[in-house]
mmCIF file of C-alpha atoms in Angstrom:
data_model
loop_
_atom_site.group_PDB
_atom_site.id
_atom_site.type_symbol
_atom_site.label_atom_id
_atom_site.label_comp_id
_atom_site.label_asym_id
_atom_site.label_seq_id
_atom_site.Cartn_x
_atom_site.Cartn_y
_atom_site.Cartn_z
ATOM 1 C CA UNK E 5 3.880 -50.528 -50.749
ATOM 2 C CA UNK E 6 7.119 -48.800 -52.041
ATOM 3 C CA UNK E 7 8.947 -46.873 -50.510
ATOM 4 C CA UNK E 8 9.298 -42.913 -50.849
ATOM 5 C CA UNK E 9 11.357 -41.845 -48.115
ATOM 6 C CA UNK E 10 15.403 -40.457 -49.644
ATOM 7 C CA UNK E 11 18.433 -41.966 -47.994
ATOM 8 C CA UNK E 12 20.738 -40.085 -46.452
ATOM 9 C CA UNK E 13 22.885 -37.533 -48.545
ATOM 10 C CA UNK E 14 25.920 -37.330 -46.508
ATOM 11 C CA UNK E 15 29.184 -38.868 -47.083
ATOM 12 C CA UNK E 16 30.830 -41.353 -44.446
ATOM 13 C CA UNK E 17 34.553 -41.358 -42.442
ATOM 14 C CA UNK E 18 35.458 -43.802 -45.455
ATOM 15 C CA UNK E 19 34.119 -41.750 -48.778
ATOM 16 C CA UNK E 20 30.830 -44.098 -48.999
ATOM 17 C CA UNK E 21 27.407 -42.610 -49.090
ATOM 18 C CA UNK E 22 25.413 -43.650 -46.181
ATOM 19 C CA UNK E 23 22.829 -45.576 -46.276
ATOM 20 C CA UNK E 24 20.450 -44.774 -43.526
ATOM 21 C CA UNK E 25 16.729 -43.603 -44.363
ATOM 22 C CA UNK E 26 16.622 -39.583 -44.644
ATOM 23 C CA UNK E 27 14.340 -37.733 -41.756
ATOM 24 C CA UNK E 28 10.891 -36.685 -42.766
ATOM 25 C CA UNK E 29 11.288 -33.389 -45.123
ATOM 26 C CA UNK E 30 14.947 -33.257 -44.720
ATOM 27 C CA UNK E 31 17.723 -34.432 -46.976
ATOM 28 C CA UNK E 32 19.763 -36.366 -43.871
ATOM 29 C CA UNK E 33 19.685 -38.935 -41.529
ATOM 30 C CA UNK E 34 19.191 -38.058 -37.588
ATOM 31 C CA UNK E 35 23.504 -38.675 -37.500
ATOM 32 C CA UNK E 36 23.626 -36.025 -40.040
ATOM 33 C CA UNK E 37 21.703 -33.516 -39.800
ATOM 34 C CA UNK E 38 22.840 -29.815 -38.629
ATOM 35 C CA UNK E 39 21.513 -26.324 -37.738
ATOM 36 C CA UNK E 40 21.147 -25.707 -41.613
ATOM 37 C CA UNK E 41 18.331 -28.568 -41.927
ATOM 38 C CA UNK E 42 14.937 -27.700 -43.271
ATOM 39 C CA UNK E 43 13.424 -28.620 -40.338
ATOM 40 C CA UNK E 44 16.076 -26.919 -38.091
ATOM 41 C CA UNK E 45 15.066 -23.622 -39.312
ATOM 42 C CA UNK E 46 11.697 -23.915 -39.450
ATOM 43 C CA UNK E 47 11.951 -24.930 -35.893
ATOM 44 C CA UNK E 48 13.526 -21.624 -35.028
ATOM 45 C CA UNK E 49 11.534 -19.206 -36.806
ATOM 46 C CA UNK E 50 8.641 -20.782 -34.991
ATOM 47 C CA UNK E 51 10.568 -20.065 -31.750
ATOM 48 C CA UNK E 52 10.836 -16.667 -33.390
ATOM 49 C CA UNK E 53 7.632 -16.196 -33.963
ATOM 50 C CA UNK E 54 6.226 -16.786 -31.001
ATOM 51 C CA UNK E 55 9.050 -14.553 -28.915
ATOM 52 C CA UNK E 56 7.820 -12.168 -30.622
ATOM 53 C CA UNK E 57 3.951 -12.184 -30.002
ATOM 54 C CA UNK E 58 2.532 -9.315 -27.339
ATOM 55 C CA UNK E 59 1.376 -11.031 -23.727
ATOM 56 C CA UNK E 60 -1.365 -10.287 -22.551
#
């Protein structure tokens, strides 16, 4: 079975790419990743979402 998950997009301390496997539906690695990750945001518009819903 081949694999189909990216590798990390970030660059390292020392210029290199690095090598580590990407997160599921992001483009970096759990060392890289940020508030601006797919998943991030996604994350907080859910948290959004459900501020914002009347109680009962």
């Amino acid at each position: 079975m081949a694999r189909t998950q990216s590798t990390c997009g970030a660059r390292t301390k020392h210029g290199g790419c690095c090598r580590r496997l990407a997160m599921v539906g992001a483009s970096r690695c759990n060392l890289h990743r940020g508030d601006w990750a797919t998943y991030t945001i996604e994350r907080d518009r859910e948290r959004a979402r459900a501020r914002k819903r009347p109680k009962r």
